[in-house]
Short mmCIF file of C-alpha atoms in Angstrom, two decimals:
data_model
loop_
_atom_site.label_atom_id
_atom_site.label_comp_id
_atom_site.label_asym_id
_atom_site.label_seq_id
_atom_site.Cartn_x
_atom_site.Cartn_y
_atom_site.Cartn_z
CA UNK A 731 -0.07 -0.04 -0.05
CA UNK A 732 1.12 3.55 -0.68
CA UNK A 733 0.14 6.88 0.73
CA UNK A 734 -1.27 9.45 -1.67
CA UNK A 735 -1.19 12.27 0.89
CA UNK A 736 0.97 13.60 3.68
CA UNK A 737 -0.15 12.27 6.98
CA UNK A 738 0.36 14.01 10.34
CA UNK A 739 1.04 14.05 13.31
CA UNK A 740 4.11 11.86 13.04
CA UNK A 741 3.45 9.60 16.08
CA UNK A 742 -0.28 9.23 15.59
CA UNK A 743 -0.90 8.95 11.80
CA UNK A 744 -4.36 8.20 10.43
CA UNK A 745 -4.73 5.72 7.57
CA UNK A 746 -6.48 7.64 4.78
CA UNK A 747 -6.24 7.69 0.98
CA UNK A 748 -4.26 4.50 0.66
CA UNK A 749 -3.26 3.05 -2.70
CA UNK A 750 -3.18 -0.73 -3.04
CA UNK A 751 -0.94 -2.81 -5.27
CA UNK A 752 -2.61 -6.19 -4.53
CA UNK A 753 -0.71 -8.07 -7.16
CA UNK A 754 2.45 -7.82 -5.08
CA UNK A 755 0.81 -10.38 -2.79
CA UNK A 756 1.22 -12.92 -5.71
CA UNK A 757 4.99 -12.19 -6.00
CA UNK A 758 5.46 -12.62 -2.19
CA UNK A 759 3.28 -15.80 -2.03
CA UNK A 760 4.81 -17.55 -5.00
CA UNK A 761 8.42 -16.65 -4.01
CA UNK A 762 7.86 -18.05 -0.37
CA UNK A 763 6.48 -21.41 -1.87
CA UNK A 764 9.28 -21.55 -4.42
CA UNK A 765 11.88 -21.17 -1.72
CA UNK A 766 10.29 -24.10 0.16
CA UNK A 767 10.40 -26.36 -3.04
CA UNK A 768 13.92 -25.45 -3.42
CA UNK A 769 15.08 -26.14 0.16
CA UNK A 770 13.15 -29.47 0.26
CA UNK A 771 14.75 -30.59 -3.05
CA UNK A 772 18.26 -29.63 -1.61
CA UNK A 773 17.91 -31.39 1.61
CA UNK A 774 15.74 -34.47 0.92
CA UNK A 775 17.82 -37.57 1.18
CA UNK A 776 16.17 -39.49 -1.67
CA UNK A 777 16.43 -37.22 -4.71
CA UNK A 778 13.65 -37.21 -7.38
CA UNK A 779 14.54 -38.12 -10.97
CA UNK A 780 16.83 -35.66 -12.86
CA UNK A 781 14.99 -33.41 -15.30
CA UNK A 782 14.81 -29.68 -16.15
CA UNK A 783 12.50 -29.09 -13.11
CA UNK A 784 14.78 -30.67 -10.58
CA UNK A 785 18.13 -29.61 -12.12
CA UNK A 786 17.44 -26.13 -13.52
CA UNK A 787 14.08 -24.59 -12.53
CA UNK A 788 13.58 -25.51 -8.82
CA UNK A 789 17.11 -24.80 -7.95
CA UNK A 790 16.71 -21.20 -9.54
CA UNK A 791 14.10 -20.59 -6.75
CA UNK A 792 16.87 -20.05 -4.30
CA UNK A 793 17.17 -16.49 -5.98
CA UNK A 794 13.64 -15.65 -4.99
CA UNK A 795 15.25 -14.00 -1.88
CA UNK A 796 16.55 -11.38 -4.31
CA UNK A 797 13.03 -10.89 -5.63
CA UNK A 798 11.98 -10.38 -2.03
CA UNK A 799 14.51 -7.66 -1.79
CA UNK A 800 13.18 -5.87 -4.99
CA UNK A 801 9.60 -6.10 -3.59
CA UNK A 802 10.83 -4.90 -0.22
CA UNK A 803 12.40 -1.77 -1.70
CA UNK A 804 9.13 -1.00 -3.31
CA UNK A 805 6.92 -1.80 -0.32
CA UNK A 806 8.96 0.28 2.20
CA UNK A 807 8.90 3.27 -0.14
CA UNK A 808 5.13 2.78 -0.28
CA UNK A 809 4.79 3.07 3.45
CA UNK A 810 7.62 5.53 4.40
CA UNK A 811 9.19 7.32 1.40
CA UNK A 812 7.04 10.37 1.67
CA UNK A 813 7.02 10.56 5.44
CA UNK A 814 10.70 10.28 5.84
CA UNK A 815 11.41 12.63 3.02
CA UNK A 816 9.11 15.21 4.60
CA UNK A 817 10.04 14.57 8.11
CA UNK A 818 6.52 13.44 9.27
CA UNK A 819 7.61 10.24 10.98
CA UNK A 820 10.12 9.98 13.87
CA UNK A 821 12.90 7.55 13.97
CA UNK A 822 11.27 6.06 17.14
CA UNK A 823 8.00 5.33 15.26
CA UNK A 824 9.73 3.95 12.22
CA UNK A 825 12.15 1.47 13.95
CA UNK A 826 9.62 0.56 16.60
CA UNK A 827 7.26 -0.62 13.86
CA UNK A 828 9.98 -2.56 12.11
CA UNK A 829 10.97 -4.41 15.33
CA UNK A 830 7.41 -5.22 16.30
CA UNK A 831 6.73 -6.60 12.81
CA UNK A 832 9.78 -8.83 12.74
CA UNK A 833 11.27 -9.64 16.14
CA UNK A 834 8.42 -11.55 18.03
CA UNK A 835 8.10 -14.39 15.55
CA UNK A 836 11.83 -14.51 14.70
CA UNK A 837 12.74 -14.53 18.46
CA UNK A 838 10.37 -17.33 19.10
CA UNK A 839 11.97 -19.44 16.35
CA UNK A 840 15.40 -18.68 17.76
CA UNK A 841 14.31 -19.87 21.18
CA UNK A 842 12.92 -23.05 19.71
CA UNK A 843 16.07 -23.65 17.88
CA UNK A 844 18.13 -23.07 21.05
CA UNK A 845 16.02 -25.55 22.96
CA UNK A 846 17.09 -28.34 20.48
CA UNK A 847 20.74 -27.30 20.58
CA UNK A 848 21.47 -25.84 23.94
CA UNK A 849 25.17 -24.92 23.72
CA UNK A 850 27.18 -21.72 24.15
CA UNK A 851 27.66 -21.24 20.48
CA UNK A 852 23.81 -21.34 19.85
CA UNK A 853 23.32 -18.86 22.63
CA UNK A 854 25.66 -16.45 21.14
CA UNK A 855 23.98 -16.82 17.74
CA UNK A 856 20.52 -16.39 19.28
CA UNK A 857 21.66 -13.18 20.94
CA UNK A 858 23.07 -11.89 17.63
CA UNK A 859 19.83 -12.83 15.86
CA UNK A 860 17.47 -11.14 18.41
CA UNK A 861 19.35 -7.72 17.98
CA UNK A 862 18.28 -7.90 14.32
CA UNK A 863 21.57 -6.16 13.59
CA UNK A 864 23.56 -9.21 12.66
CA UNK A 865 23.58 -7.94 9.07
CA UNK A 866 26.38 -5.65 10.32
CA UNK A 867 28.67 -8.69 10.87
CA UNK A 868 31.14 -9.51 8.00
CA UNK A 869 29.22 -11.20 5.03
CA UNK A 870 31.08 -14.52 5.54
CA UNK A 871 29.91 -14.91 9.12
CA UNK A 872 27.82 -18.05 9.48
CA UNK A 873 24.97 -18.02 11.82
CA UNK A 874 23.51 -21.54 11.96
CA UNK A 875 20.51 -20.79 14.35
CA UNK A 876 17.82 -20.10 11.83
CA UNK A 877 20.19 -20.43 8.92
CA UNK A 878 17.76 -18.82 6.51
CA UNK A 879 17.68 -15.72 8.73
CA UNK A 880 20.66 -14.29 6.84
CA UNK A 881 18.05 -12.65 4.62
CA UNK A 882 16.41 -10.93 7.51
CA UNK A 883 19.81 -9.58 8.53
CA UNK A 884 20.22 -7.95 5.09
CA UNK A 885 16.75 -6.62 5.00
CA UNK A 886 16.91 -5.08 8.52
CA UNK A 887 20.17 -3.47 7.47
CA UNK A 888 18.17 -2.01 4.62
CA UNK A 889 15.67 -0.65 7.19
CA UNK A 890 18.52 0.92 9.16
CA UNK A 891 19.88 2.61 6.05
CA UNK A 892 16.43 3.50 4.55
CA UNK A 893 16.69 7.25 5.22
CA UNK A 894 19.83 7.22 3.13
CA UNK A 895 17.98 5.30 0.50
CA UNK A 896 15.40 7.97 0.47
CA UNK A 897 18.11 10.56 -0.13
CA UNK A 898 19.28 8.65 -3.10
CA UNK A 899 15.81 8.24 -4.40
CA UNK A 900 14.96 11.98 -3.90
CA UNK A 901 14.02 12.49 -7.58
CA UNK A 902 14.03 10.29 -10.68
CA UNK A 903 17.29 11.60 -12.02
CA UNK A 904 19.17 11.10 -8.75
CA UNK A 905 17.55 7.65 -8.40
CA UNK A 906 18.86 6.44 -11.83
CA UNK A 907 22.27 7.86 -11.06
CA UNK A 908 22.29 6.07 -7.77
CA UNK A 909 21.17 2.83 -9.32
CA UNK A 910 23.89 2.87 -12.01
CA UNK A 911 26.52 3.58 -9.37
CA UNK A 912 25.29 0.85 -7.12
CA UNK A 913 25.45 -1.65 -10.06
CA UNK A 914 29.04 -0.54 -10.82
CA UNK A 915 29.79 -1.07 -7.20
CA UNK A 916 28.54 -4.66 -7.47
CA UNK A 917 30.79 -5.30 -10.49
CA UNK A 918 33.84 -3.99 -8.60
CA UNK A 919 32.93 -6.17 -5.52
CA UNK A 920 32.71 -9.27 -7.79
CA UNK A 921 35.80 -8.52 -9.90
CA UNK A 922 38.04 -6.92 -7.17
CA UNK A 923 36.90 -7.40 -3.68
CA UNK A 924 36.50 -11.20 -3.58
CA UNK A 925 32.83 -11.18 -4.23
CA UNK A 926 31.16 -10.75 -0.84
CA UNK A 927 27.97 -12.20 -2.13
CA UNK A 928 24.28 -11.68 -1.30
CA UNK A 929 24.86 -11.29 2.39
CA UNK A 930 26.60 -8.02 1.74
CA UNK A 931 24.65 -4.70 1.30
CA UNK A 932 26.80 -3.66 -1.53
CA UNK A 933 25.63 -6.66 -3.52
CA UNK A 934 21.95 -6.12 -2.49
CA UNK A 935 21.76 -2.40 -2.78
CA UNK A 936 20.66 -2.37 -6.58
CA UNK A 937 17.90 -4.72 -5.73
CA UNK A 938 16.46 -2.38 -3.03
CA UNK A 939 17.17 0.72 -5.10
CA UNK A 940 15.35 -0.65 -8.32
CA UNK A 941 12.39 -1.33 -6.07
CA UNK A 942 12.43 2.36 -5.17
CA UNK A 943 12.99 3.47 -8.83
CA UNK A 944 9.89 1.49 -9.83
CA UNK A 945 8.05 3.13 -6.90
CA UNK A 946 8.74 6.60 -8.40
CA UNK A 947 7.11 5.42 -11.66
CA UNK A 948 4.20 3.53 -9.96
CA UNK A 949 1.39 5.74 -11.24
CA UNK A 950 2.58 5.49 -14.83
CA UNK A 951 3.11 1.74 -14.53
CA UNK A 952 -0.45 1.35 -12.98
CA UNK A 953 -1.90 3.40 -15.81
CA UNK A 954 -0.17 1.26 -18.56
CA UNK A 955 -1.20 -1.91 -16.80
CA UNK A 956 -4.82 -0.75 -16.83
CA UNK A 957 -4.77 0.29 -20.46
CA UNK A 958 -2.92 -2.66 -21.88
CA UNK A 959 -3.37 -5.65 -19.50
CA UNK A 960 -3.02 -8.38 -22.29
CA UNK A 961 0.07 -6.75 -23.89
CA UNK A 962 1.67 -6.59 -20.41
CA UNK A 963 1.01 -10.16 -19.61
CA UNK A 964 2.42 -11.35 -23.00
CA UNK A 965 5.49 -9.19 -22.71
CA UNK A 966 6.28 -10.47 -19.21
CA UNK A 967 5.87 -14.09 -20.32
CA UNK A 968 8.13 -13.51 -23.33
CA UNK A 969 10.73 -11.76 -21.14
CA UNK A 970 10.65 -14.62 -18.64
CA UNK A 971 10.99 -17.28 -21.34
CA UNK A 972 13.94 -15.28 -22.80
CA UNK A 973 15.45 -15.07 -19.44
CA UNK A 974 15.63 -18.84 -19.02
CA UNK A 975 17.06 -19.28 -22.58
CA UNK A 976 19.78 -16.79 -22.11
CA UNK A 977 20.58 -18.19 -18.63
CA UNK A 978 21.65 -21.40 -20.26
CA UNK A 979 24.54 -19.56 -22.09
CA UNK A 980 26.95 -19.93 -19.20
CA UNK A 981 27.22 -16.26 -18.27
CA UNK A 982 29.62 -14.98 -15.87
CA UNK A 983 28.41 -14.01 -12.35
CA UNK A 984 27.87 -10.32 -13.02
CA UNK A 985 26.02 -10.84 -16.23
CA UNK A 986 23.71 -13.37 -14.49
CA UNK A 987 23.17 -10.78 -11.67
CA UNK A 988 22.09 -8.20 -14.20
CA UNK A 989 19.80 -10.71 -15.90
CA UNK A 990 18.11 -11.58 -12.65
CA UNK A 991 17.83 -7.93 -11.60
CA UNK A 992 16.15 -7.14 -14.98
CA UNK A 993 13.68 -10.15 -14.55
CA UNK A 994 12.67 -9.38 -11.07
CA UNK A 995 12.23 -5.62 -12.03
CA UNK A 996 10.05 -6.59 -14.82
CA UNK A 997 7.87 -8.89 -12.64
CA UNK A 998 7.51 -6.09 -10.09
CA UNK A 999 6.73 -3.36 -12.76
CA UNK A 1000 4.03 -5.72 -14.17
CA UNK A 1001 2.56 -6.46 -10.63
CA UNK A 1002 2.22 -2.76 -9.93
CA UNK A 1003 -0.06 -2.34 -12.85
CA UNK A 1004 -1.67 -5.79 -12.90
CA UNK A 1005 -5.14 -6.97 -11.84
CA UNK A 1006 -4.92 -10.51 -13.05
CA UNK A 1007 -6.20 -13.26 -10.87
CA UNK A 1008 -2.88 -15.24 -10.86
CA UNK A 1009 -1.25 -12.53 -8.78
CA UNK A 1010 -4.38 -11.16 -7.10
CA UNK A 1011 -6.72 -13.54 -5.36
CA UNK A 1012 -7.70 -14.45 -1.84
CA UNK A 1013 -5.27 -17.39 -1.64
CA UNK A 1014 -2.15 -15.51 -2.50
CA UNK A 1015 -3.30 -12.47 -0.40
CA UNK A 1016 -3.57 -14.75 2.63
CA UNK A 1017 -0.25 -16.35 1.91
CA UNK A 1018 1.41 -13.01 1.41
CA UNK A 1019 0.34 -11.97 4.86
CA UNK A 1020 2.37 -14.69 6.35
CA UNK A 1021 5.07 -14.97 3.67
CA UNK A 1022 7.84 -13.71 6.06
CA UNK A 1023 6.75 -16.20 8.77
CA UNK A 1024 6.65 -18.97 6.09
CA UNK A 1025 10.09 -18.18 4.89
CA UNK A 1026 11.64 -17.98 8.38
CA UNK A 1027 10.05 -21.24 9.65
CA UNK A 1028 9.98 -23.49 6.77
CA UNK A 1029 13.24 -25.30 7.37
CA UNK A 1030 12.23 -25.90 11.13
CA UNK A 1031 9.00 -27.38 9.86
CA UNK A 1032 10.88 -29.38 7.18
CA UNK A 1033 13.15 -30.96 9.88
CA UNK A 1034 10.03 -32.05 11.70
CA UNK A 1035 8.54 -33.57 8.53
CA UNK A 1036 11.94 -35.23 7.82
CA UNK A 1037 11.65 -37.15 11.13
CA UNK A 1038 8.53 -38.94 9.84
CA UNK A 1039 10.62 -40.84 7.36
CA UNK A 1040 8.18 -40.77 4.53
CA UNK A 1041 10.67 -42.64 2.37
CA UNK A 1042 9.66 -45.79 4.24
CA UNK A 1043 5.97 -45.29 3.12
CA UNK A 1044 6.41 -43.54 -0.33
CA UNK A 1045 8.84 -45.58 -2.37
CA UNK A 1046 8.62 -43.76 -5.72
CA UNK A 1047 11.20 -40.95 -5.57
CA UNK A 1048 9.29 -38.26 -7.46
CA UNK A 1049 6.22 -38.85 -5.54
CA UNK A 1050 8.14 -38.79 -2.30
CA UNK A 1051 9.43 -35.28 -3.12
CA UNK A 1052 6.00 -34.05 -4.12
CA UNK A 1053 4.39 -35.44 -0.89
CA UNK A 1054 7.22 -34.09 1.29
CA UNK A 1055 6.95 -30.67 -0.22
CA UNK A 1056 3.15 -30.58 0.09
CA UNK A 1057 3.15 -31.69 3.72
CA UNK A 1058 5.91 -29.11 4.51
CA UNK A 1059 3.94 -26.29 2.89
CA UNK A 1060 0.66 -27.38 4.62
CA UNK A 1061 2.35 -27.67 8.08
CA UNK A 1062 4.34 -24.41 7.76
CA UNK A 1063 1.24 -22.47 6.68
CA UNK A 1064 -0.64 -23.77 9.81
CA UNK A 1065 2.42 -23.08 12.06
CA UNK A 1066 2.79 -19.55 10.68
CA UNK A 1067 -0.85 -18.85 10.98
CA UNK A 1068 -1.27 -20.07 14.50
CA UNK A 1069 1.82 -18.45 15.89
CA UNK A 1070 1.36 -15.08 14.19
CA UNK A 1071 -2.37 -14.58 14.62
CA UNK A 1072 -3.33 -16.70 17.66
CA UNK A 1073 -0.13 -16.53 19.87
CA UNK A 1074 1.86 -13.36 18.97
CA UNK A 1075 -0.87 -10.95 17.64
CA UNK A 1076 -2.35 -10.16 21.26
CA UNK A 1077 1.22 -9.65 22.56
CA UNK A 1078 2.23 -7.29 19.73
CA UNK A 1079 -0.97 -5.28 20.07
CA UNK A 1080 -0.25 -4.69 23.72
CA UNK A 1081 3.20 -3.27 22.84
CA UNK A 1082 1.64 -1.19 20.08
CA UNK A 1083 -0.83 0.45 22.65
#
């Protein structure tokens, strides 16, 4: 959602005149499910048969974390770009809401993980996680407690730096200059600085910035999507097919980075102006609301499903992967829903008051 008008006072803002970009729900939902399919495939002991899906497509879903970053850049601009730019929200209000959104669920997962492995190393890692500032650690630092949480460290670092991103996105010209410079910095980091990878903000900055650039063009994109919905859908499908064809050409890492950056930017730009039912329906809207919780907890749930030893029941390898994936998805959705809405929501509301 985006604000159309300036809202005051800073600490007690009323929700009025909100824009909605409902098709972003589809991107979040499908990305979360895709990451589950990828992790199940990577961790299951009995592998399914080798084919394009299992060797090319599903492993690609690991980069949906980068799609999350592009969407996060757009979404945070929707909520806070105007208010930070005009000084109508305080740092206390901004960061307090970020902590209340993320920390309760993540902290609970960390404590559950610590209960299974109670040692001094895990305790240190839980403390690091609960600060939400572990993105400030060197990119090669491994935190095994909630291993997928590295993404949260990068995103929270983006929140910490968001006022600076607003400065870089002050106007369209500066936004494009900032984006180009950020991409050049990624090339230098890959070619000269031993490639710190996706856990480094330098590597991720263009992803967040391009989300902000698309935010600056949101009204134009929404208008184009409304006028030419079929042409937009065909163009996105064609670009996506071209992406997977070009991806087979053994590109170097920087070229592949640019290609994925372009793909996810096209998907987001299309979603901003799209009203199609694939990206905009009740199911994806519901899943989008718990997409962060699904992402953070899916490996914990998968480890529980793994203990059922389904390979003793389902002997066909492809069917085993399908059953394991579906069971993991069903269980993680139930877990995320119960914990977020039934257990933690009353607690969070008390802090909000």
